[in-house]
Every structure is written in C-alpha cells, then in structure tokens.
Short mmCIF file of C-alpha atoms and ligand atoms in Angstrom, two decimals:
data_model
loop_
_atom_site.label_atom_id
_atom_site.label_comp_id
_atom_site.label_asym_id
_atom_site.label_seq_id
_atom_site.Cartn_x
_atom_site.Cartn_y
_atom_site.Cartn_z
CA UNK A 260 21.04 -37.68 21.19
CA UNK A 261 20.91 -37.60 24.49
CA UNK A 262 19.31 -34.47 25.76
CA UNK A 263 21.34 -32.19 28.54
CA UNK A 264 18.76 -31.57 31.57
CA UNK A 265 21.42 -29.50 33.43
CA UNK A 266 21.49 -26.77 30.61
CA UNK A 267 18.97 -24.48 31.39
CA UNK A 268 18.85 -22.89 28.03
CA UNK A 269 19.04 -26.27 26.20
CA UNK A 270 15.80 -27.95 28.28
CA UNK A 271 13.93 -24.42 27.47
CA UNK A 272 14.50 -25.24 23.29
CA UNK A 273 13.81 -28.46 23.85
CA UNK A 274 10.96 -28.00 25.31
CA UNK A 275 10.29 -25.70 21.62
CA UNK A 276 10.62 -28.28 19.52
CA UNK A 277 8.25 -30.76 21.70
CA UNK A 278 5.46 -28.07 21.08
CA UNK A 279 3.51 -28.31 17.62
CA UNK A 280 4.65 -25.86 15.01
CA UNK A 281 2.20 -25.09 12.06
CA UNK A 282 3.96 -25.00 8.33
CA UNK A 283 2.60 -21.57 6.94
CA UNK A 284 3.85 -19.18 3.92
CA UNK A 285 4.50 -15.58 4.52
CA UNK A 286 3.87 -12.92 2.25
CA UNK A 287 5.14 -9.37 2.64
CA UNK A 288 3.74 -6.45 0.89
CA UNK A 289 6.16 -3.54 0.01
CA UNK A 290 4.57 -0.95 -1.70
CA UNK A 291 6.95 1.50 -2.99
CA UNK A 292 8.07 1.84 -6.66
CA UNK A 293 10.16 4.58 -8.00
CA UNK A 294 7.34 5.59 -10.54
CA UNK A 295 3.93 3.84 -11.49
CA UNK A 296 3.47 1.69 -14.64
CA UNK A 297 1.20 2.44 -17.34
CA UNK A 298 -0.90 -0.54 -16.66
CA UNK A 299 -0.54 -1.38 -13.06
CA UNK A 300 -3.15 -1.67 -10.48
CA UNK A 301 -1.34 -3.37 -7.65
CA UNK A 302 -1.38 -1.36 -4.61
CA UNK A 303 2.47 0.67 -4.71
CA UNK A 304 2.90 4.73 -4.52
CA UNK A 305 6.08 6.75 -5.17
CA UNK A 306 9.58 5.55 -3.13
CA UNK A 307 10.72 7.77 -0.56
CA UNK A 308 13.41 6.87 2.32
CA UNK A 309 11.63 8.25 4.95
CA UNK A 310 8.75 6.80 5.03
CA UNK A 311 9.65 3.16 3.69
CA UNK A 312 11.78 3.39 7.22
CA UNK A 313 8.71 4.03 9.48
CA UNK A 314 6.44 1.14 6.95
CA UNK A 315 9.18 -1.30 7.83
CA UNK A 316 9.24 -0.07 11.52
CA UNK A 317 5.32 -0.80 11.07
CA UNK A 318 5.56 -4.00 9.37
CA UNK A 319 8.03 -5.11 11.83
CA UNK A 320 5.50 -4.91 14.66
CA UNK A 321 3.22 -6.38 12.80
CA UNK A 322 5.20 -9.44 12.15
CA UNK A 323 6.15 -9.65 16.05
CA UNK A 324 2.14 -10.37 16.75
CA UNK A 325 2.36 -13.51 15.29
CA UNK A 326 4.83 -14.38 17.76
CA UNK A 327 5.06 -17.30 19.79
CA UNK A 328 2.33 -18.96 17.65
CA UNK A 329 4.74 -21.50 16.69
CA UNK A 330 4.62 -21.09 13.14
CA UNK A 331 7.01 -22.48 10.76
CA UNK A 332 8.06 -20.71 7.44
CA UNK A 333 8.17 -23.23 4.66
CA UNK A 334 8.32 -20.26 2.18
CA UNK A 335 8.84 -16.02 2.23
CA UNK A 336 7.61 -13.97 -0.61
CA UNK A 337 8.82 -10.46 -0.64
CA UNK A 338 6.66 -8.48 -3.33
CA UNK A 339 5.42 -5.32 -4.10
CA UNK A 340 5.77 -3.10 -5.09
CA UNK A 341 9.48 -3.22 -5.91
CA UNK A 342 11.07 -4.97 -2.61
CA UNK A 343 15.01 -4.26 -4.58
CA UNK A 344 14.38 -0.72 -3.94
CA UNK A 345 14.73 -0.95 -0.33
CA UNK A 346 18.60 -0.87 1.80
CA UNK A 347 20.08 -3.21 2.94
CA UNK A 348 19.54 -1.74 6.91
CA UNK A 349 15.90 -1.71 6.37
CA UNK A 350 15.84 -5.77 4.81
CA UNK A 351 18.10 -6.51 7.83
CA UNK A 352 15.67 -5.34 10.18
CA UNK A 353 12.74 -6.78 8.23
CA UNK A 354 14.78 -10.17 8.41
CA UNK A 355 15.43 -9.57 12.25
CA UNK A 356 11.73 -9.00 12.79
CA UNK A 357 11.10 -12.67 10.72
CA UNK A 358 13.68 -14.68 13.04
CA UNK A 359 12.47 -13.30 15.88
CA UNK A 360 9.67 -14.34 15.03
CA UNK A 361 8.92 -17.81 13.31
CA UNK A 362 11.03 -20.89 13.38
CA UNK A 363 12.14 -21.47 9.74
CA UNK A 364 11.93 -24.55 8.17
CA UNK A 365 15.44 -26.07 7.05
CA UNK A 366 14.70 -26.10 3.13
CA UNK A 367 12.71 -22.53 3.28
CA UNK A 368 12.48 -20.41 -0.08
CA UNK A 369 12.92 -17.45 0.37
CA UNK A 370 11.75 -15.06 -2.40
CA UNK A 371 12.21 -11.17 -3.46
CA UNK A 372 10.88 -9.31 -6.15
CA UNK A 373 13.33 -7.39 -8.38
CA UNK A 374 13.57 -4.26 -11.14
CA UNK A 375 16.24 -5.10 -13.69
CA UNK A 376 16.92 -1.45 -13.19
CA UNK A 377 17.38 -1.55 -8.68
CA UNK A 378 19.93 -4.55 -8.87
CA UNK A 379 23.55 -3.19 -7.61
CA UNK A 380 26.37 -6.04 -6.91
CA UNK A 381 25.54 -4.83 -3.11
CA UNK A 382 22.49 -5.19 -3.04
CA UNK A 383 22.83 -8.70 -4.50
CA UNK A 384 25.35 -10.00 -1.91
CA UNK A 385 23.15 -8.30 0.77
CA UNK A 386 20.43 -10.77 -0.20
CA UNK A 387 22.33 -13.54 -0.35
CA UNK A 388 23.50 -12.57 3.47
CA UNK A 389 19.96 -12.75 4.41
CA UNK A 390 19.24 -15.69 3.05
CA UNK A 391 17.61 -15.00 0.12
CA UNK A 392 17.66 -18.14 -2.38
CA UNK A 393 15.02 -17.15 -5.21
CA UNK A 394 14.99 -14.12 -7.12
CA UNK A 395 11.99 -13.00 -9.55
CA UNK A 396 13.23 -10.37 -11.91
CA UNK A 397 10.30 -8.14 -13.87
CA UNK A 398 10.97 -8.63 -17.19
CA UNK A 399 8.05 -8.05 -19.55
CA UNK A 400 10.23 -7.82 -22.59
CA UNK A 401 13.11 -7.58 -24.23
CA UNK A 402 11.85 -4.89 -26.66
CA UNK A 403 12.43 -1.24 -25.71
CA UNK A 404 9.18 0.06 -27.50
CA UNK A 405 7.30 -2.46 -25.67
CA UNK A 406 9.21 -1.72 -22.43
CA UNK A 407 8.16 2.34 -23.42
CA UNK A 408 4.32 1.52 -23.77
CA UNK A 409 4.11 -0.47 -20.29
CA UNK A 410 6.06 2.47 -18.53
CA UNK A 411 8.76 0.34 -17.22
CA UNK A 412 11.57 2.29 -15.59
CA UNK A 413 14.18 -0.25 -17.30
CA UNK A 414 15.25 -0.99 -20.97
CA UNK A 415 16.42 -3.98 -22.66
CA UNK A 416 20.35 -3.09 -21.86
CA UNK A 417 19.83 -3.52 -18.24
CA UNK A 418 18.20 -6.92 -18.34
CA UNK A 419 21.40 -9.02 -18.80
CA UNK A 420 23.86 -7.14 -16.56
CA UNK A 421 21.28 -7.26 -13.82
CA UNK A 422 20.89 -11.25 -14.33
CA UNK A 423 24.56 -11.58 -14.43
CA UNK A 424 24.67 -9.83 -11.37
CA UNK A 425 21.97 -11.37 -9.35
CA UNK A 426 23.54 -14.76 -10.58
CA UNK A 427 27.18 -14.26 -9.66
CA UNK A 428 26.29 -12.91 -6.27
CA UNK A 429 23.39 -14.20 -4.89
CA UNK A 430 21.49 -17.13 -6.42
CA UNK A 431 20.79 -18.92 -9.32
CA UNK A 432 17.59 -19.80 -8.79
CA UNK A 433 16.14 -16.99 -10.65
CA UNK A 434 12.65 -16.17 -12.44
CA UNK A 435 12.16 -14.16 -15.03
CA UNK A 436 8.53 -12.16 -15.42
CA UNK A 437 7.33 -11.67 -19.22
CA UNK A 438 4.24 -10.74 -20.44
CA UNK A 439 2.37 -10.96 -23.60
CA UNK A 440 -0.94 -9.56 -25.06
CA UNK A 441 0.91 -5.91 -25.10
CA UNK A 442 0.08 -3.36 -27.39
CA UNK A 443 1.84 -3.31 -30.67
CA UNK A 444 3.98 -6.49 -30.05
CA UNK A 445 3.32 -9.53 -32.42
CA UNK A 446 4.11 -12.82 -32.26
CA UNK A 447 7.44 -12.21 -33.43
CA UNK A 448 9.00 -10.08 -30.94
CA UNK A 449 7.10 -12.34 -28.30
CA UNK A 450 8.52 -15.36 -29.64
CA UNK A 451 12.76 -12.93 -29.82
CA UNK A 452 11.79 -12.43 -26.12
CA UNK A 453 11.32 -15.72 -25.07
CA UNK A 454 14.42 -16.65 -27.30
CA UNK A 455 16.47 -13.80 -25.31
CA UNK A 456 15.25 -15.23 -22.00
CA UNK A 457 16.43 -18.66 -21.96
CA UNK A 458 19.65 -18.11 -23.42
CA UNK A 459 20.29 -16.43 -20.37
CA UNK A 460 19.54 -19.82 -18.52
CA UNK A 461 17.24 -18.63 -15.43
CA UNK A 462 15.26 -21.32 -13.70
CA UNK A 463 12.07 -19.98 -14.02
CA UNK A 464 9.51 -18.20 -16.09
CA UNK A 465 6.31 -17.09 -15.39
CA UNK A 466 4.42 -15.47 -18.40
CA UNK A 467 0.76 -13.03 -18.37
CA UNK A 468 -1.34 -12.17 -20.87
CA UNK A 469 -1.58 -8.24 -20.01
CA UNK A 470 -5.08 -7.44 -18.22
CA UNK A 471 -6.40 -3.91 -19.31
CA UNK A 472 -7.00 -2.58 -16.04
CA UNK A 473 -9.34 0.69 -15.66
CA UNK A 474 -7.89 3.51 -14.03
CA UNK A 475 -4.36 3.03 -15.23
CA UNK A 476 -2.79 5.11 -17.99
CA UNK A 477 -2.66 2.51 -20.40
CA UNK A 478 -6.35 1.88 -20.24
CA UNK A 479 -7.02 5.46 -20.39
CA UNK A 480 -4.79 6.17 -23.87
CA UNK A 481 -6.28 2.40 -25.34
CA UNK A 482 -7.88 4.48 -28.50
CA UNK A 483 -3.71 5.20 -29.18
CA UNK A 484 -2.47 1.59 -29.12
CA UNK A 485 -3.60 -1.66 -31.30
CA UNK A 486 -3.52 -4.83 -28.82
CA UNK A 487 -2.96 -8.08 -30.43
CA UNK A 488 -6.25 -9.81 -31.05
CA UNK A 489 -7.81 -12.70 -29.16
CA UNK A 490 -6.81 -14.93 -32.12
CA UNK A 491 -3.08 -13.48 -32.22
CA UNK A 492 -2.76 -13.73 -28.04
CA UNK A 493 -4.18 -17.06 -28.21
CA UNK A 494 -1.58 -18.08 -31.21
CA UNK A 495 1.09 -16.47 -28.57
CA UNK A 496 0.20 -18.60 -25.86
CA UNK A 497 0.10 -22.16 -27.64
CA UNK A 498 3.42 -21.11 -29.32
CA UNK A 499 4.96 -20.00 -26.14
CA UNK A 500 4.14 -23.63 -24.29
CA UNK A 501 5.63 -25.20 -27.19
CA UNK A 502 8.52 -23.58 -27.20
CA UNK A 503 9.23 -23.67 -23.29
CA UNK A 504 8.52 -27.32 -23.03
CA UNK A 505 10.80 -27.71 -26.06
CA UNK A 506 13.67 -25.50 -24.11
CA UNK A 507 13.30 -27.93 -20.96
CA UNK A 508 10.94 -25.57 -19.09
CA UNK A 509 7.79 -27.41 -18.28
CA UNK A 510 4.40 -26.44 -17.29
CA UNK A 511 3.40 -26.57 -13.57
CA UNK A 512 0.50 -23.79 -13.65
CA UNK A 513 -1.36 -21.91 -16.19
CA UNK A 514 1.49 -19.34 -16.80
CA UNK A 515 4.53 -20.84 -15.22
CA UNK A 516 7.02 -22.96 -16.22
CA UNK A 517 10.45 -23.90 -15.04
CA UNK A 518 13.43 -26.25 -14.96
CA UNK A 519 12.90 -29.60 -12.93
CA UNK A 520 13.11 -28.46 -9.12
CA UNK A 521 12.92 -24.99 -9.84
CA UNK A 522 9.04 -24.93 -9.25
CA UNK A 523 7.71 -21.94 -7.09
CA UNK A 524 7.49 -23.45 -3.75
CA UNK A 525 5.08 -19.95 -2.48
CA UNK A 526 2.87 -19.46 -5.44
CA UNK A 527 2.49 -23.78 -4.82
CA UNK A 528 0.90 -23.33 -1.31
CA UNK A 529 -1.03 -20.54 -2.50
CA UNK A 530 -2.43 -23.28 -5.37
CA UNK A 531 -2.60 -25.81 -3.15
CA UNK A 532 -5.09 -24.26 -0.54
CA UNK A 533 -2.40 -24.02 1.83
CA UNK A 534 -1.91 -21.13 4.61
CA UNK A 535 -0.06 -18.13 4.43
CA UNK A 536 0.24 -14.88 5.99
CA UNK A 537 0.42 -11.71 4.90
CA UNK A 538 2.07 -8.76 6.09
CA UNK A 539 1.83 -4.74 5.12
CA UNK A 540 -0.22 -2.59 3.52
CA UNK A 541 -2.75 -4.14 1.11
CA UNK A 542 -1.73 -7.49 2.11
CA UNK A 543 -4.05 -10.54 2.27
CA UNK A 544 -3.98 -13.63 4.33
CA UNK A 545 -5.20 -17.12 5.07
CA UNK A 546 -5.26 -19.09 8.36
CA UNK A 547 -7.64 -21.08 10.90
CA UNK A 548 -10.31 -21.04 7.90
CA UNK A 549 -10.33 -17.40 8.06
CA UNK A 550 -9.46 -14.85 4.44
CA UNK A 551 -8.08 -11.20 6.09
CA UNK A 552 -7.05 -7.98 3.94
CA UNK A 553 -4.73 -5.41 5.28
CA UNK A 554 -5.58 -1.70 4.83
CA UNK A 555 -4.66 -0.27 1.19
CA UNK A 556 -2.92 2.84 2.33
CA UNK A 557 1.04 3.21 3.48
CA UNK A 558 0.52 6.05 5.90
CA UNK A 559 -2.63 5.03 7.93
CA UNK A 560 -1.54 1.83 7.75
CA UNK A 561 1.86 3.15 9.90
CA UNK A 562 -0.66 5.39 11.59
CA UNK A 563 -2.31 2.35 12.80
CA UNK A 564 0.89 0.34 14.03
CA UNK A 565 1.90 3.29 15.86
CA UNK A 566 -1.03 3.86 18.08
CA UNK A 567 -1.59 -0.18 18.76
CA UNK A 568 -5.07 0.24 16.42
CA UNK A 569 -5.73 -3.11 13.78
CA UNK A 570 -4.36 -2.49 10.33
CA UNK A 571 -7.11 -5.41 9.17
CA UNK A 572 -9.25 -4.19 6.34
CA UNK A 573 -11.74 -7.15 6.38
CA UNK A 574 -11.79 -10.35 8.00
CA UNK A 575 -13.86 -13.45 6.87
CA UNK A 576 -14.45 -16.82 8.24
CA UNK A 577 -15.07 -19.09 5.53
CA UNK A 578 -17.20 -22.12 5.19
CA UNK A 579 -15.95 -25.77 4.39
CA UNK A 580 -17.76 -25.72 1.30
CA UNK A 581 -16.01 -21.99 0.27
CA UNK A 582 -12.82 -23.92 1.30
CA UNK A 583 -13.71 -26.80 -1.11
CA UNK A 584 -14.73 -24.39 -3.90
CA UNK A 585 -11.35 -22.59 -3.15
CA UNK A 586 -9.23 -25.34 -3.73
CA UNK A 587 -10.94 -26.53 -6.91
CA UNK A 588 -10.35 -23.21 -8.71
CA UNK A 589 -6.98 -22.38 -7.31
CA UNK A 590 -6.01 -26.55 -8.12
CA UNK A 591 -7.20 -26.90 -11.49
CA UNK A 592 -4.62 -23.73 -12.57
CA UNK A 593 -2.22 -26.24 -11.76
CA UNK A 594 -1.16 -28.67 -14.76
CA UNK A 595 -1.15 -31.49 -12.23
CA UNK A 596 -4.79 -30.64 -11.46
CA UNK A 597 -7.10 -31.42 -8.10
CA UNK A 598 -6.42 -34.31 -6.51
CA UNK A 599 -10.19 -36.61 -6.38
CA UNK A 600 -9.16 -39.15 -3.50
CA UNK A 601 -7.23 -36.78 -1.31
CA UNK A 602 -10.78 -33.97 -1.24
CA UNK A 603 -13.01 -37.74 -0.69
CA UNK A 604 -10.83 -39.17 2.39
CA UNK A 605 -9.64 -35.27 3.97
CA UNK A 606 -12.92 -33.40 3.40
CA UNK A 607 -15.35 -35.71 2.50
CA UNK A 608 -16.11 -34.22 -0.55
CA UNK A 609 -16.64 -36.10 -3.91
CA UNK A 610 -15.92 -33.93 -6.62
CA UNK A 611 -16.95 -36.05 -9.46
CA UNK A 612 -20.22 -36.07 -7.66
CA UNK A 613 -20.94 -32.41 -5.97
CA UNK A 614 -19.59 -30.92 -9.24
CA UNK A 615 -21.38 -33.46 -12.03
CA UNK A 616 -23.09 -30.72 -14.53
CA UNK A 617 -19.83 -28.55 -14.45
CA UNK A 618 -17.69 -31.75 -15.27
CA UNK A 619 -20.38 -33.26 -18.05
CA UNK A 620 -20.52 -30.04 -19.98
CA UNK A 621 -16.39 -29.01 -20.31
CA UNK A 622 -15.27 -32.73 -20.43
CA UNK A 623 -17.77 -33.34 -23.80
CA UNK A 624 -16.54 -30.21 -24.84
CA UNK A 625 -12.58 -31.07 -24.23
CA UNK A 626 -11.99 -28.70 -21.57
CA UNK A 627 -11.58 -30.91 -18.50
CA UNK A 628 -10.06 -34.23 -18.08
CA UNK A 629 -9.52 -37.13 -14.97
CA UNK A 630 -6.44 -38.31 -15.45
CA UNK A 631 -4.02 -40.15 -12.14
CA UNK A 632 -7.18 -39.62 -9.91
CA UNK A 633 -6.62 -35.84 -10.42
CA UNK A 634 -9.24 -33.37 -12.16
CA UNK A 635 -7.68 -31.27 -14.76
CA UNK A 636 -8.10 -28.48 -17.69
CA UNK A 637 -6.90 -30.37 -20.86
CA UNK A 638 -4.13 -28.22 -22.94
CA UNK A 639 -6.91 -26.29 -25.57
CA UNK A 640 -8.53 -25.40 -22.19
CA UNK A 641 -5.62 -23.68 -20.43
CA UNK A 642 -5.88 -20.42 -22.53
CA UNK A 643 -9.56 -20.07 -21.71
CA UNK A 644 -9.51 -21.01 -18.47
CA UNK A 645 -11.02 -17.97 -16.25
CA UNK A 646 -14.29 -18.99 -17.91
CA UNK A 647 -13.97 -22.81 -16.72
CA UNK A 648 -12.67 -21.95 -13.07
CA UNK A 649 -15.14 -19.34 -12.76
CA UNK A 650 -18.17 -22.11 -12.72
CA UNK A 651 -16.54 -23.89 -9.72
CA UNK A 652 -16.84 -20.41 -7.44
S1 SF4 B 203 6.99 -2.18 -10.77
FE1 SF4 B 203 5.26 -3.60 -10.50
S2 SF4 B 203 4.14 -2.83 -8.72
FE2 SF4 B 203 5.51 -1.18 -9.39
S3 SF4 B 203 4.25 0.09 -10.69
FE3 SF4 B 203 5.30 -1.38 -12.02
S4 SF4 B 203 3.91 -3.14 -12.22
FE4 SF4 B 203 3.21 -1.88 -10.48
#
C-alpha cells in the first residue's frame, strides 16, 4: 500500500505504527460487591452508585497516564470485585478511557468477571458492544446449601438462565468458576456439579480448592462446619481431572481446564512472566522489571486521583535472578511446564544446573519431570504443588 503523504492525518498514524509498541496485559480492579462472602479476602466493600462513579472517574485518569507509551493490549481482565454490577455508562467510559489510551491488538481478549445473580439481557448486549469476548461467571456450585455456607448472593436457579443469557447475547466463550474443598460437600455433589457444568457447554473451567482465609466469616464459625479432609479433597481433585479430560476439557494449569482454543489468554501472560498492568484500588502490576501495588482503599484511592497525589502502594525493582525465580514458579503451574532452552539462550540461565538439589530430590520422588525440553510437576504432584513451587522462591 502505497502510503498518502498529502493526508496530514494519515502521515501522523503512520508515523504511529513506525514507532515500537510494547504487547502488555491490563488488569482492572473493581472493588464493589453487593455484599461480602463468607470466605473472601480479596479487596471489594459494599456497591453503591455514587461512589463506583467517582472510582471509575479515578481509574479513568489513571489509565490516561499510561498514555502515549505505546502500549499494546494483547489481553483486558476486568475483575473484582464484581465488574457485572457496574452500568453500562460507567463501562462505556471505562472503555473510552482504554481506547484513548492503548492501541489494541487485533485478536485482544477481553475479559469481565460476572455474578450469576448481576447478568440482565442488557447488560449482556452492552458487553458485547464494548467488545467484550470472554466472560467468567462465579459459580462455586450448583448446590444451594453449599452456595448458603460460602455466602453467595446467587442460588442454583440463576446459574442456567444467566449462562443462557450471557451466551445468546454476548459471547460464547464463557468460564465457569467452581470450587471444591467446601464445608459439608462430598465428593458426590462435587462430582453433580461438575456434571451440571458441562452440560451447559461453556468453554472454560477453572476449579479451587477453598483456602480458609482468617478474618473472614467462614474462618471465624470453622468449629460449626466439617471440611472435607485432605484425603477426601485430594480424591476430589484426581477425580475432577479425570473427568474434565474425559469431557474434552484439558488441563493447561493447575486448576484450569478448557476446550481446545479456549485457553485463558490473561491468566497465560500472567504464567508466562509476561507484563501487565494494573489499574484501581488494590491492583498490582508488572513492567520494566519493576512489581507495583495500588493502594487497598476505594476512597483514598479517589482521594488521591483527585488531588494529582500517586495511588502506588509499593513499588519494587526486581533482580534478574527474582525474575528467573518468578518465572519458574509461576511456569511450572502450567501443565506445559518451563521451557529449559528458551531461560539458557534469553537469560542465560540453566535451570537444570542453578536449580540441581531442588530437581534431584522431587524428580526421585515423582514430583517433577523434563519432558520436550520443558521442566514440569508430574500429575501425583499437581495436587501438592504449593510445597514444590515454594522451593524455587
Ligand atoms: S463476589 Fe468475589 S470478590 Fe465479591 S465478596 Fe464474593 S468472593 Fe469476594
């Protein structure tokens, strides 16, 4: 194509695309729910119009200071929180703020959290208008007394209308969030849950083992409730792989699965090392070898915008060799594991080598394996993992 020098407007985005963009992931942080879970600790307070206006007015400017940095979005991860709670007005101006500010690469994911109990038909076409292509619907279960103990605001009834809707008017490509390791449930109603999820056909499914988190309710009334036993949560997991892998959802990562091509492009980079940035409240970030955390608190956060002060919690250069360590721990959750030759030739590092006692001791014991010049945990090691990745920190 030849390109038009007598168009001013046309030599000035030319000139654009001649400058380097950076690929980078953005994250955004909204942290309004319409009441707490029992066991949450993720940073979210009580929903209120008012001020999720000024936090988006805030998180808005905040976006605009990464302008004309020439970064390109490969992926956009809208979490919380609950990100369906907010209007359609206050997305649109959260999307203007995101155009106006990045270029967006042509096949970019874009991602938003969902409650089974905040999807409306409207609000599902509104996504789909913004350009919304991936939705991730919390789940947890199918079983109401289940749903009850975790404190979830939605029951098993709305789970399949809400899919239906999301499906029918704004994408297919949708995940569905389940947990195991709650109190009272058994393998059983694990295993009807799982059942109940695939027959509705989503793309996706990621799958916890509940963490007992102090300071939340749940931890606080524990004495009350009987949690399944290591044995029983480790009999959940194993059964739960089989059963995905036999319904044609395989294994990328530690605790998600999903149809061929359906793989979480975001939660990818985030395995893979790669950069991202992260915007609002409580938000965390990674760029130019440097970790950053936003402030944890809605209102001085806005406070902050407002009077042009630094919302940035803590800010950390890191060293090659935390970068290294980084990418070990965060690669080996991934089923494909950490690829050996790319660390040798790209960082001059030699796993096999730096990392010899580690390896030794979990691949005589069955843990760890090298398999397609990639380290990885071998299948009896995935469910007790934390202690494995912990030794490469
Ligand atoms: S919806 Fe999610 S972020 Fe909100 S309280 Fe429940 S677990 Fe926490």
């Amino acid at each position: 194509m030849e390109q038009n020098t007598q168009d001013p407007e046309i030599t000035v985005s030319y000139q654009k695309l001649a400058r380097k963009v950076k690929e980078i992931s953005l994250y955004i942080h909204i942290p309004f729910c319409t009441r707490k879970c029992n066991y949450c600790n993720f940073y979210s307070i009580t929903y209120d119009a008012k001020l999720a206006e000024n936090y988006i007015r805030s998180l808005t400017k905040e976006i605009s200071q990464y302008k004309n940095k020439n970064y390109a979005l490969t992926s956009i991860y809208i979490g919380g929180g609950t990100p369906s709670l907010l209007s359609f007005p206050l997305l649109f101006s959260l999307f203007s703020g995101i155009n106006d500010t990045f270029s967006i690469s042509p096949n970019i994911e874009v991602t938003i959290e969902a409650n089974p109990a905040s999807i409306t038909k409207d609000a599902s076409r509104y996504w789909n208008i913004l350009g919304i292509n991936r939705v991730s619907m919390g789940v947890q279960s199918f079983n109401d007394n289940e749903l009850k103990i975790l404190g979830r605001i939605h029951s098993e009834k709305d789970i399949q209308p809400a899919f239906e809707i999301v499906r029918d008017h704004c994408t297919e490509n949708i995940s569905l969030d389940l947990m195991y390791g709650i109190p009272v449930q058994t393998h059983g109603t694990l295993m009807k849950s799982l059942q109940r999820a695939i027959e509705l056909e989503p793309k996706h499914i990621s799958s916890y083992c509940l963490s007992l988190e102090k300071g939340t309710p749940l931890f606080d009334a524990r004495a009350h409730y009987t949690f399944p036993s290591e044995d029983i949560q480790k009999e959940m997991y194993y059964s739960m792989l089989s059963f995905l892998e036999d319904n044609c959802f395989h294994q990328y990562e530690i605790s998600n699965f999903s149809n061929k091509g359906y793989e979480s492009q975001h939660n990818i980079s985030y395995w893979k090392g790669k950069e991202y940035i992260g915007c609002g409240a409580a938000a965390h970030s990674f760029y130019d070898m440097t970790r950053k955390e936003n402030i944890s608190d809605v209102q001085r956060y806005i406070n902050n915008m407002q009077n042009e002060q630094s919302v940035c919690k803590s800010s950390k250069l890191i060293s090659k060799r935390e970068y290294i360590s980084d990418m070990i721990f965060l690669g080996l959750r991934m089923t494909k594991g950490v690829p050996l030759s790319y660390l040798k030739k790209e960082l001059g590092f030699d796993v096999i080598i730096e990392y010899s006692d580690i390896i030794d001791k979990y691949s005589k014991l069955g843990y760890l394996t090298v398999e397609n010049d990639h380290l990885k945990l071998t299948k009896k090691a995935l469910f007790v993992s934390d202690e494995i990745l912990s030794e490469f920190v």
